[in-house]
Tab-separated table of C-alpha atoms in Angstrom:
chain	number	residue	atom	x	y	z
A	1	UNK	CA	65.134	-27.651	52.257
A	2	UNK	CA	66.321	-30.911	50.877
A	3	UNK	CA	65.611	-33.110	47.918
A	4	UNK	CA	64.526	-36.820	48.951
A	5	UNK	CA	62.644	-39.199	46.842
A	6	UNK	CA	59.191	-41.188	47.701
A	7	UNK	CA	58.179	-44.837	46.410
A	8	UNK	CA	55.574	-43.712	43.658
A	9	UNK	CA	53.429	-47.060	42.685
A	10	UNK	CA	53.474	-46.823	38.586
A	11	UNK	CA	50.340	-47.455	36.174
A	12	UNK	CA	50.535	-51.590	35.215
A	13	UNK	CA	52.599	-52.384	38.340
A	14	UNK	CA	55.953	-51.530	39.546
A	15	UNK	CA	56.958	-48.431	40.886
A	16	UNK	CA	60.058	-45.391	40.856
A	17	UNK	CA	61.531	-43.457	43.303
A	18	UNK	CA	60.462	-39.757	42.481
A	19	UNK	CA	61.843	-36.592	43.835
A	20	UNK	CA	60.190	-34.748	47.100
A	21	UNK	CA	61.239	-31.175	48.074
A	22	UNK	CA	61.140	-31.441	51.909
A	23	UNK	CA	61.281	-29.370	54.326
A	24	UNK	CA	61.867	-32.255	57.398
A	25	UNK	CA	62.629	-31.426	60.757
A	26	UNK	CA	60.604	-34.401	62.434
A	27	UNK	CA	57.690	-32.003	63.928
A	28	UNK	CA	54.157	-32.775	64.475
A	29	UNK	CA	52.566	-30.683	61.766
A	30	UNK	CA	53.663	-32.381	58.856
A	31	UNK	CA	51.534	-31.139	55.168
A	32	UNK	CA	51.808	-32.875	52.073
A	33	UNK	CA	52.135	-30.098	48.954
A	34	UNK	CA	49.757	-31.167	46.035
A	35	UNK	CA	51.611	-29.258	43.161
A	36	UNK	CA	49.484	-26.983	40.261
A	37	UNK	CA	49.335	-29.240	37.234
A	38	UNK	CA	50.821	-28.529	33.614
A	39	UNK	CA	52.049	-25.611	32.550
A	40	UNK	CA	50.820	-24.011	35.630
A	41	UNK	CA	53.012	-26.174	37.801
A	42	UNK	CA	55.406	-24.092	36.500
A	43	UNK	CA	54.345	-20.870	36.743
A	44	UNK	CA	53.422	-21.998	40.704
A	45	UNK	CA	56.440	-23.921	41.365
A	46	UNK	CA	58.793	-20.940	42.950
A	47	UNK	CA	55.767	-19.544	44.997
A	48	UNK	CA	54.998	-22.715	46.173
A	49	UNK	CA	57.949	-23.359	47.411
A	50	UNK	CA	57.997	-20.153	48.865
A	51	UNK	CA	55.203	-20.721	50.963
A	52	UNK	CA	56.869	-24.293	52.184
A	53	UNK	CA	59.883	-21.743	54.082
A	54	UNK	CA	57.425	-19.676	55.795
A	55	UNK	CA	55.768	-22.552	57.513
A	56	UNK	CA	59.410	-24.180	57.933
A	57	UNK	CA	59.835	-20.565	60.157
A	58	UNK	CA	56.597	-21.419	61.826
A	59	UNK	CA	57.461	-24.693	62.993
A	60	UNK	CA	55.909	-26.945	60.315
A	61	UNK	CA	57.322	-29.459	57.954
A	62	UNK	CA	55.692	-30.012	54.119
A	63	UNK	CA	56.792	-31.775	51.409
A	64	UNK	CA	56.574	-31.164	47.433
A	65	UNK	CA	56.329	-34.714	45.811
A	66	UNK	CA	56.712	-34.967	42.359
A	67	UNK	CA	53.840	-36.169	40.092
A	68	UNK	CA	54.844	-39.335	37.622
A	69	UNK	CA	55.596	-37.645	34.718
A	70	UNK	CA	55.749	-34.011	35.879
A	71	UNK	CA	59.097	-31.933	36.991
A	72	UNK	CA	61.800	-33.887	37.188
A	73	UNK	CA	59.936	-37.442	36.872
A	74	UNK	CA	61.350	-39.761	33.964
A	75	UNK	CA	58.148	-41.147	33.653
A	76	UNK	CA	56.322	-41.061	30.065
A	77	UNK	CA	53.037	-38.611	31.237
A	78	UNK	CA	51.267	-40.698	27.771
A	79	UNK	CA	50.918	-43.819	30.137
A	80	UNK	CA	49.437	-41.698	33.130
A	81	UNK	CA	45.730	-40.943	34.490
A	82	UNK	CA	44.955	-38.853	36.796
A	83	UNK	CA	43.956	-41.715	39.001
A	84	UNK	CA	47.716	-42.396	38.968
A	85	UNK	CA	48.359	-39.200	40.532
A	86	UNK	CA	46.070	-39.270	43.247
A	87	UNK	CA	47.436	-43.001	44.019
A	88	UNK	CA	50.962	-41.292	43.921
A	89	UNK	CA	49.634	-38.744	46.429
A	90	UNK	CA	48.356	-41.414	48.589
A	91	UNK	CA	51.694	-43.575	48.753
A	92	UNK	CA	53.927	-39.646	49.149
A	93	UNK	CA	51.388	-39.048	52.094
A	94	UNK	CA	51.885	-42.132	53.926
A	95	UNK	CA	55.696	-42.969	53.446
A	96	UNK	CA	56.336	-38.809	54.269
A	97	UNK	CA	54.385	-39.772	57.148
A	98	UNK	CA	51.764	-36.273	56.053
A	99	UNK	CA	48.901	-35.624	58.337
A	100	UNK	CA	47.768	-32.404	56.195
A	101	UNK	CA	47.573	-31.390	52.639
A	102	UNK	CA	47.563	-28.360	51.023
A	103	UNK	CA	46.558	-28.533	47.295
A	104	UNK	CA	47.847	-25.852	44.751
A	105	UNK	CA	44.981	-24.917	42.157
A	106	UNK	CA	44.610	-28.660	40.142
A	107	UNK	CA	46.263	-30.429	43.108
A	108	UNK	CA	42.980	-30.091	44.622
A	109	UNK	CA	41.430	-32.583	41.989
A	110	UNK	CA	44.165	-35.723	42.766
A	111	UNK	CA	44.176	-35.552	47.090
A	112	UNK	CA	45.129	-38.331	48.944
A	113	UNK	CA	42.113	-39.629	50.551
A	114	UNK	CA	41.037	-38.739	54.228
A	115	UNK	CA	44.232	-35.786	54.868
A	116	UNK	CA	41.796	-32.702	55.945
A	117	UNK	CA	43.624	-29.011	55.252
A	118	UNK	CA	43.778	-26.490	52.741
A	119	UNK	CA	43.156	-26.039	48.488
A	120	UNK	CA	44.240	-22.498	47.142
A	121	UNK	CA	42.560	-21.867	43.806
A	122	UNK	CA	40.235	-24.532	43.076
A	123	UNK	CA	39.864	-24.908	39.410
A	124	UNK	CA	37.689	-27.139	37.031
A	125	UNK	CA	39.699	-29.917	34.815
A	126	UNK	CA	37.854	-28.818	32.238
A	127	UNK	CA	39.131	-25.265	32.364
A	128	UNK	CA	42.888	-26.446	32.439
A	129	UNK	CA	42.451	-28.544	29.654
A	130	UNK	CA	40.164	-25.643	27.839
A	131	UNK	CA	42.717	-23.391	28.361
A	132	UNK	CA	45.520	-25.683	27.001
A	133	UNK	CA	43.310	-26.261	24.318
A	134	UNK	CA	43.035	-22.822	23.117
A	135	UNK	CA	46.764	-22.363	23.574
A	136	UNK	CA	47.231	-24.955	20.972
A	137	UNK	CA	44.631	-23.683	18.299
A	138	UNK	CA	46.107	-19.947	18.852
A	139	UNK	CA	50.373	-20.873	18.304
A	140	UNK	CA	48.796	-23.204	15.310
A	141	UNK	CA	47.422	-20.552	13.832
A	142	UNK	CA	50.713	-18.233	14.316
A	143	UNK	CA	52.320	-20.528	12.117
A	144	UNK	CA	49.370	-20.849	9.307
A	145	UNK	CA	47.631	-23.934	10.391
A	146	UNK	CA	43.775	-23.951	11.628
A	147	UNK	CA	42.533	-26.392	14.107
A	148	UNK	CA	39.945	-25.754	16.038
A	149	UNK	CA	38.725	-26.457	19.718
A	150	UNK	CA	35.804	-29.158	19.069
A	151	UNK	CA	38.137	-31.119	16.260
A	152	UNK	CA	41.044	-31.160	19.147
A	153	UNK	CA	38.646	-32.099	21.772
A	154	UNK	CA	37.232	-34.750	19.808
A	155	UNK	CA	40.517	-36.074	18.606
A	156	UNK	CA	42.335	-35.707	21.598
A	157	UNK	CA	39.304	-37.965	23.524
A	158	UNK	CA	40.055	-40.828	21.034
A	159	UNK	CA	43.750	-40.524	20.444
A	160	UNK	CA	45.121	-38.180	22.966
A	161	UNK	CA	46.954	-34.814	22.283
A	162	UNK	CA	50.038	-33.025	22.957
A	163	UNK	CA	49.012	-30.235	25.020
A	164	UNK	CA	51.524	-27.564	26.343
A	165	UNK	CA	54.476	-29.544	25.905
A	166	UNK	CA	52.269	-32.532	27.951
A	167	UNK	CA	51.467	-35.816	25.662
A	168	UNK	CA	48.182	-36.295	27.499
A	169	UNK	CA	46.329	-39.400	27.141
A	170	UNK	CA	42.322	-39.911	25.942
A	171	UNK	CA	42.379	-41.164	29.289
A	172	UNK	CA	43.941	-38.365	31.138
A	173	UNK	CA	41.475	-35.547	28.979
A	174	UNK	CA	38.398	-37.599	29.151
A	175	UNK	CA	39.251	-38.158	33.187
A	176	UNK	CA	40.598	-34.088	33.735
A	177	UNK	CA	37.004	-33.064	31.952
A	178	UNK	CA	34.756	-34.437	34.219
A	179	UNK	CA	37.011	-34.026	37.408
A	180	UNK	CA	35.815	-30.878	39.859
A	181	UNK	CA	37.437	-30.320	43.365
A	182	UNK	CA	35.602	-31.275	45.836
A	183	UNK	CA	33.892	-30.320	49.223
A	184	UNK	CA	35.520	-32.766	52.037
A	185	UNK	CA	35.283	-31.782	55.362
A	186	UNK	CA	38.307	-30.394	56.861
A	187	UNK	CA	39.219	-28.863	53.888
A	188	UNK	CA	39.721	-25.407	53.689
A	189	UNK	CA	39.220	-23.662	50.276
A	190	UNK	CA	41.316	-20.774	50.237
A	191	UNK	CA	39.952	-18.474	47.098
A	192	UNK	CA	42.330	-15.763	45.153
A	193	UNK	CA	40.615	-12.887	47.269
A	194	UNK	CA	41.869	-13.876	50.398
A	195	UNK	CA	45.825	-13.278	49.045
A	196	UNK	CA	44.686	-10.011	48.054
A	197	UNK	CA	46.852	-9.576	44.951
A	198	UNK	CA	46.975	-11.040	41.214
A	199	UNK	CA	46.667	-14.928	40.816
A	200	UNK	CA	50.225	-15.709	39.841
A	201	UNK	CA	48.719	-18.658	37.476
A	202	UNK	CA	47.715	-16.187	35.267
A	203	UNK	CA	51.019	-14.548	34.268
A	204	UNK	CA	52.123	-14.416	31.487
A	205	UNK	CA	56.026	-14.830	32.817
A	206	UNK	CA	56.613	-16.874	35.906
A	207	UNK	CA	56.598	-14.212	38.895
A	208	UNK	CA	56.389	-14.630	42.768
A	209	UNK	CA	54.972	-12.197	45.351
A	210	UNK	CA	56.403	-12.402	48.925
A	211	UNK	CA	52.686	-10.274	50.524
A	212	UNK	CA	50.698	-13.135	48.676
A	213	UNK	CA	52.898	-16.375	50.257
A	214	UNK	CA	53.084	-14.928	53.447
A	215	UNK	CA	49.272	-14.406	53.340
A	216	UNK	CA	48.645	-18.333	52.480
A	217	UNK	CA	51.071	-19.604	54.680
A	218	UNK	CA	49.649	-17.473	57.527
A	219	UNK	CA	46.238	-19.000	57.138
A	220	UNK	CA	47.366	-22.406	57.294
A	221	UNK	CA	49.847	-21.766	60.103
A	222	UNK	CA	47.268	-20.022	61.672
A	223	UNK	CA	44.795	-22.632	61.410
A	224	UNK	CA	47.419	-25.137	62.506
A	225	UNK	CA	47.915	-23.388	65.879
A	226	UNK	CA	44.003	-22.432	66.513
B	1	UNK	CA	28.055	-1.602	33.102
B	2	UNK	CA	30.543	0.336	30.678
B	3	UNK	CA	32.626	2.020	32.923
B	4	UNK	CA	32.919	-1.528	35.121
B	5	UNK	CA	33.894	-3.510	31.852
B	6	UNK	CA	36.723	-0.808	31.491
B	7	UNK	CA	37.493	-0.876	34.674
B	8	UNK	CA	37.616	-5.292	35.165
B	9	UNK	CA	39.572	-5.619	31.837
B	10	UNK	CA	41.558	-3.535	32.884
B	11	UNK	CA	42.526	-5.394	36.509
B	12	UNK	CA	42.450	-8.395	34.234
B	13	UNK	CA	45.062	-7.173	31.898
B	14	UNK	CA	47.718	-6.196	34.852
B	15	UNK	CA	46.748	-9.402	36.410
B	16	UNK	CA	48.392	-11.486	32.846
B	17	UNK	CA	50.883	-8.747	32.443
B	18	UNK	CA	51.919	-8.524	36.170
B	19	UNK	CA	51.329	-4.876	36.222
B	20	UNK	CA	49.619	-2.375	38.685
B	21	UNK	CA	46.558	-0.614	38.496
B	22	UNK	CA	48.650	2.617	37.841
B	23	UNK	CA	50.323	1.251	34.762
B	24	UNK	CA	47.176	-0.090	33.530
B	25	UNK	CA	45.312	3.093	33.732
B	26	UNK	CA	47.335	4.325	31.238
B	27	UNK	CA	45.999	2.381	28.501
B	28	UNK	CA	44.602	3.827	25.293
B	29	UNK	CA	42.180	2.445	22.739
B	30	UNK	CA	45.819	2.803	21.201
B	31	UNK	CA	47.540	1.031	23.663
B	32	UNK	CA	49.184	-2.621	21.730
B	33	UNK	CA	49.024	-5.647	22.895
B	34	UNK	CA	49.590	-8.546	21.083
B	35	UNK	CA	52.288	-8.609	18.936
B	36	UNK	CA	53.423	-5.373	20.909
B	37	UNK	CA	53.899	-7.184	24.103
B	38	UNK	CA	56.676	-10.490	23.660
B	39	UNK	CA	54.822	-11.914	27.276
B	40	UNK	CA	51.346	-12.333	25.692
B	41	UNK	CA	52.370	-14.975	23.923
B	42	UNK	CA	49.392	-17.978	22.585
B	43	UNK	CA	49.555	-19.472	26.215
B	44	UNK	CA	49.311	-15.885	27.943
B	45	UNK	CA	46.510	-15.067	25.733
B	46	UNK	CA	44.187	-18.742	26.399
B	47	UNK	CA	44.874	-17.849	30.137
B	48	UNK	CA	43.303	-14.378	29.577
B	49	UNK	CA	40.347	-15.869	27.269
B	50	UNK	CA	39.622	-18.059	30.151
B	51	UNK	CA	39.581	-15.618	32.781
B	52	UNK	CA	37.481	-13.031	30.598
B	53	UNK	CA	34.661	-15.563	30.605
B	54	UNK	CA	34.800	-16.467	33.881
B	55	UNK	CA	34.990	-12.564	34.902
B	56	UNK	CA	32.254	-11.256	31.982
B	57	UNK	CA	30.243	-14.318	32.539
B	58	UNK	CA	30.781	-14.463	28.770
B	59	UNK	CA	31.126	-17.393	26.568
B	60	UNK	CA	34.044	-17.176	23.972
B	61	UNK	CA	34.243	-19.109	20.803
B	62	UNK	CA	37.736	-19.441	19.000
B	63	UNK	CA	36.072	-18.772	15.756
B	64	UNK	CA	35.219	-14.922	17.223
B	65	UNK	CA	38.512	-14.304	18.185
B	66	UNK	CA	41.365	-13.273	15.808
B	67	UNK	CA	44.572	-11.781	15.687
B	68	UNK	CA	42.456	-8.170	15.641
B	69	UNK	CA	41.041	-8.418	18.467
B	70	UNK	CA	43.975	-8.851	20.607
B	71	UNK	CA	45.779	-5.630	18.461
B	72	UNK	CA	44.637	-3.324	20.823
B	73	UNK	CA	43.417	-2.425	24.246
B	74	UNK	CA	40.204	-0.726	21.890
B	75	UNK	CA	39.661	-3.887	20.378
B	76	UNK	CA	39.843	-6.107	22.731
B	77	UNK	CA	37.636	-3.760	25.242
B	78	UNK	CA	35.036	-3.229	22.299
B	79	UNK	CA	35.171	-7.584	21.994
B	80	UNK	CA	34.255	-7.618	25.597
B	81	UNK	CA	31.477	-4.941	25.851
B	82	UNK	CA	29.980	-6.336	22.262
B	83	UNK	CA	29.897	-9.792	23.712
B	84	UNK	CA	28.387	-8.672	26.897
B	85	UNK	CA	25.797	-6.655	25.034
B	86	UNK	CA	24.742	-10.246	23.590
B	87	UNK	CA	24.854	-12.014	26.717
């Protein structure tokens, strides 16, 4: 594994190099990783990268791309739409030279156009931002103050919100609301029951499980070959 | 439709707390949780409300929910089947 950077076009023109894990060996099968978004991206990060060495053993490069404004990106995530990441995804694709993706849980809602392959854990927009929502109105209230979900909503729509450590933009909420993956053809959804085990998004500490990555990177490895 | 909420909570639960079935079977009415466990912390717990309405088929208002319900495994499993009752 090695870190490299991509050209990542910016909102307003411009553009910054951003950091790619990469697993690049020059073979065929090459699959661009769409990462989880927000605090999830943490929680997925270590798994997901996890899965990227099994399908190194199996022959196949993939590379993690940064999103503007995510992981190690110095770019202010207040001045970014989703749009932006999905353009981001586009220009990662073509310079990594991807001809697959796979899509990690909200990954699935910013794919580069046309790339066929796999999206483990589809979720809503609306529930990531729902459940960042509540978040917010439940550590408020550990320290005394009340807000509540339809105030935030309403407030974050007009002025935008800080939202699990994320200054998210009207923009970016009013976009992430309406925003549900997608059928396309040659994508694969992969749901939670086919890992057989515990979604790790849902932990309350960041945790990995070696039976669950070795189960997703089968099926796309396997998929690959048939 | 009791024994199943008991049951699903209690999957859900070890699926937040990264716990097995077997440690999760020995909850109590008595058992803690918030407040009890430092990992459900206010992001933990939003995760779990989430899930719980997606699993239930429930709809959760903030307004319902309080530090009381989460003191618990007994109150949070008598939140669930009361809500499901309504549903």
């Amino acid at each position: 594994m090695k870190p490299q950077t991509y050209n990542c076009p910016l909102p307003g023109g411009g553009d910054a190099r951003e950091l790619v894990l990469a697993f690049d060996q020059g073979r065929d099968m090459r699959v661009l990783v769409v990462p989880a978004l927000f605090d999830e991206a943490n929680r997925m990060r270590r798994f997901t990268v996890e899965v990227m060495r099994r399908l190194d053993g199996a022959g196949i490069d993939s590379f993690l791309p940064d999103l503007p404004g995510c992981n190690e990106s110095l770019q202010d995530i207040a001045r970014i739409e989703p749009e932006d990441w999905a353009t981001a995804m586009h220009a990662a694709a073509r310079e990594l030279g991807a001809n697959r993706v796979l899509a990690i849980r909200g990954g699935g809602l910013i794919l580069p156009p046309d790339l066929g392959g796999w999206h483990y854990g589809p979720v809503k927009g609306a529930s990531l931002i729902k459940t960042m929502l509540r978040a917010r109105v439940l550590a408020s209230r550990e320290v005394g103050r009340e807000e509540n979900l339809d105030d935030l909503t309403a407030r974050g729509l007009e002025t935008g919100l800080e939202l699990a450590g994320y200054a998210l933009s009207a923009e970016m909420i009013r976009q992430l609301q309406a925003m549900a993956p997608a059928p396309r053809a040659g994508l694969t959804v992969i749901d939670q029951d086919a890992l057989d085990g515990s979604p790790l998004w849902l932990r309350a500490e960041p945790d990995e499980s070696a039976d669950q990555a070795d189960a997703l990177a089968a099926m796309v490895a396997m998929s690959i070959v048939a | 439709m009791t024994a199943s909420t008991d049951h699903k909570l209690r999957r859900l639960l070890g699926d937040v707390l990264g716990l097995k079935p077997e440690q999760t079977d020995g909850f109590t009415a008595d058992t803690g949780l918030f407040g009890h466990l430092p990992e459900l912390d206010s992001m933990a717990v939003a995760g779990l409300l989430t899930e719980m309405e997606d699993r239930f088929d429930i709809v959760i208002d903030e307004d319902e929910i309080d530090a009381d319900t989460f003191e618990t495994y007994g109150s949070l499993l008598a939140f669930v089947k009361a809500k499901r009752e309504a549903a």
